[in-house]
């Protein structure tokens, strides 16, 4: 069992940066891949980034490469998402999820656990 709690969202201006955190509880955290998804108003939830259990492999949505960076600290049971050069279209609720390693990271149906989400709002 893994419980996830996101934090770090907020209201920022275009061009600003944010770092989202996802704190996990449960001894099995370090065995899961972790992913970030986001959902904008009126849109479907979309894949943002993912990282494997060791942190040695990462995956990004093509449109977000270069601006967002995912990382994890297994000693702290936490995964991070660094958001740089934010744009108004990045406004969304950002969710972290835990997925068993070996499954496709960009498919949300593969995820076993989800957090409640954190709101990111970018003003122009």
CSV table of C-alpha atoms in Angstrom, one decimal:
chain,number,residue,atom,x,y,z
A,1,UNK,CA,0.0,0.0,0.0
A,2,UNK,CA,1.3,3.4,-1.0
A,3,UNK,CA,-0.2,6.7,0.0
A,4,UNK,CA,0.7,9.9,-2.0
A,5,UNK,CA,0.4,13.5,-1.1
A,6,UNK,CA,1.3,16.3,-3.5
A,7,UNK,CA,2.3,19.8,-2.6
A,8,UNK,CA,4.1,22.8,-4.0
A,9,UNK,CA,1.4,24.1,-6.3
A,10,UNK,CA,0.3,27.7,-6.4
A,11,UNK,CA,-0.4,30.9,-8.4
A,12,UNK,CA,2.6,32.1,-10.4
A,13,UNK,CA,3.3,34.4,-13.4
A,14,UNK,CA,4.4,33.2,-16.8
A,15,UNK,CA,8.1,32.5,-16.9
A,16,UNK,CA,8.3,31.6,-13.2
A,17,UNK,CA,9.3,28.2,-11.8
A,18,UNK,CA,7.7,25.8,-9.3
A,19,UNK,CA,8.8,22.6,-7.7
A,20,UNK,CA,6.1,20.1,-6.9
A,21,UNK,CA,6.7,17.4,-4.4
A,22,UNK,CA,4.9,14.1,-3.9
A,23,UNK,CA,5.5,12.5,-0.5
A,24,UNK,CA,4.9,8.8,-0.3
A,25,UNK,CA,4.2,6.6,2.7
A,26,UNK,CA,4.6,2.9,2.7
A,27,UNK,CA,7.7,0.7,2.7
A,28,UNK,CA,7.2,-0.3,-0.9
A,29,UNK,CA,7.7,3.1,-2.4
A,30,UNK,CA,11.2,2.5,-3.6
A,31,UNK,CA,10.0,-0.4,-5.7
A,32,UNK,CA,7.6,1.7,-7.7
A,33,UNK,CA,8.0,3.8,-10.7
A,34,UNK,CA,6.5,7.3,-10.2
A,35,UNK,CA,4.8,9.5,-12.7
A,36,UNK,CA,3.2,13.0,-12.9
A,37,UNK,CA,0.1,13.7,-14.9
A,38,UNK,CA,-1.9,16.9,-15.2
A,39,UNK,CA,-5.5,17.8,-15.9
A,40,UNK,CA,-6.6,21.1,-17.2
A,41,UNK,CA,-10.2,22.3,-17.0
A,42,UNK,CA,-12.3,20.6,-19.6
A,43,UNK,CA,-9.5,18.4,-20.7
A,44,UNK,CA,-8.5,14.8,-20.1
A,45,UNK,CA,-5.7,13.9,-17.8
A,46,UNK,CA,-2.4,13.8,-19.7
A,47,UNK,CA,1.0,12.3,-19.0
A,48,UNK,CA,3.8,14.7,-18.0
A,49,UNK,CA,6.8,12.7,-16.8
A,50,UNK,CA,7.9,9.5,-15.1
A,51,UNK,CA,10.9,8.0,-13.3
A,52,UNK,CA,11.8,4.4,-12.6
A,53,UNK,CA,12.3,3.0,-9.2
A,54,UNK,CA,16.0,3.8,-8.9
A,55,UNK,CA,15.9,7.3,-10.6
A,56,UNK,CA,18.1,6.1,-13.4
A,57,UNK,CA,15.6,6.4,-16.1
A,58,UNK,CA,13.2,9.2,-16.9
A,59,UNK,CA,10.5,9.7,-19.5
A,60,UNK,CA,8.7,13.0,-20.6
A,61,UNK,CA,5.9,14.1,-22.7
A,62,UNK,CA,7.5,15.4,-25.9
A,63,UNK,CA,5.9,18.8,-25.6
A,64,UNK,CA,7.4,19.3,-22.1
A,65,UNK,CA,10.9,18.1,-22.6
A,66,UNK,CA,13.5,20.8,-21.6
A,67,UNK,CA,11.1,22.7,-19.3
A,68,UNK,CA,10.1,20.1,-16.7
A,69,UNK,CA,12.4,17.7,-14.8
A,70,UNK,CA,11.4,14.8,-12.6
A,71,UNK,CA,13.6,13.4,-9.9
A,72,UNK,CA,13.2,11.3,-6.7
A,73,UNK,CA,14.8,10.8,-3.4
A,74,UNK,CA,14.1,7.3,-2.1
A,75,UNK,CA,15.7,8.1,1.3
A,76,UNK,CA,12.9,10.7,1.7
A,77,UNK,CA,10.2,8.8,0.0
A,78,UNK,CA,9.6,11.8,-2.3
A,79,UNK,CA,9.4,12.5,-6.0
A,80,UNK,CA,9.7,15.9,-7.4
A,81,UNK,CA,8.7,17.8,-10.5
A,82,UNK,CA,10.6,20.9,-11.4
A,83,UNK,CA,8.6,23.2,-13.6
A,84,UNK,CA,10.5,26.0,-15.4
A,85,UNK,CA,9.5,28.7,-17.8
A,86,UNK,CA,5.9,28.2,-16.9
A,87,UNK,CA,3.2,29.2,-19.4
A,88,UNK,CA,-0.5,29.9,-18.9
A,89,UNK,CA,-1.3,26.6,-20.8
A,90,UNK,CA,0.5,24.7,-18.0
A,91,UNK,CA,-2.4,25.6,-15.7
A,92,UNK,CA,-3.8,22.4,-14.4
A,93,UNK,CA,-4.1,20.1,-11.4
A,94,UNK,CA,-1.0,18.0,-11.2
A,95,UNK,CA,-1.2,14.4,-9.9
A,96,UNK,CA,1.5,12.0,-8.9
A,97,UNK,CA,1.0,8.3,-9.2
A,98,UNK,CA,2.8,5.0,-8.4
A,99,UNK,CA,3.2,2.4,-11.1
A,100,UNK,CA,4.8,-1.0,-11.0
A,101,UNK,CA,8.1,-1.0,-12.8
A,102,UNK,CA,7.9,-2.6,-16.2
A,103,UNK,CA,4.6,-1.1,-17.2
A,104,UNK,CA,4.2,1.7,-19.6
A,105,UNK,CA,4.6,4.9,-17.6
A,106,UNK,CA,2.6,7.1,-19.9
A,107,UNK,CA,-0.7,5.1,-19.5
A,108,UNK,CA,-2.6,6.2,-16.4
A,109,UNK,CA,-4.6,3.0,-16.3
A,110,UNK,CA,-1.3,1.3,-15.3
A,111,UNK,CA,-1.0,3.2,-12.1
A,112,UNK,CA,-1.9,1.6,-8.8
A,113,UNK,CA,-2.0,4.6,-6.6
A,114,UNK,CA,-2.7,8.3,-7.0
A,115,UNK,CA,-2.5,11.5,-4.9
A,116,UNK,CA,-5.2,14.0,-4.5
A,117,UNK,CA,-3.5,16.6,-6.8
A,118,UNK,CA,-2.1,20.1,-6.4
A,119,UNK,CA,-3.3,23.1,-8.4
A,120,UNK,CA,-0.8,25.1,-10.6
A,121,UNK,CA,-2.1,28.3,-12.0
A,122,UNK,CA,0.0,30.4,-14.4
A,123,UNK,CA,-1.1,33.9,-15.1
A,124,UNK,CA,-0.1,35.8,-18.3
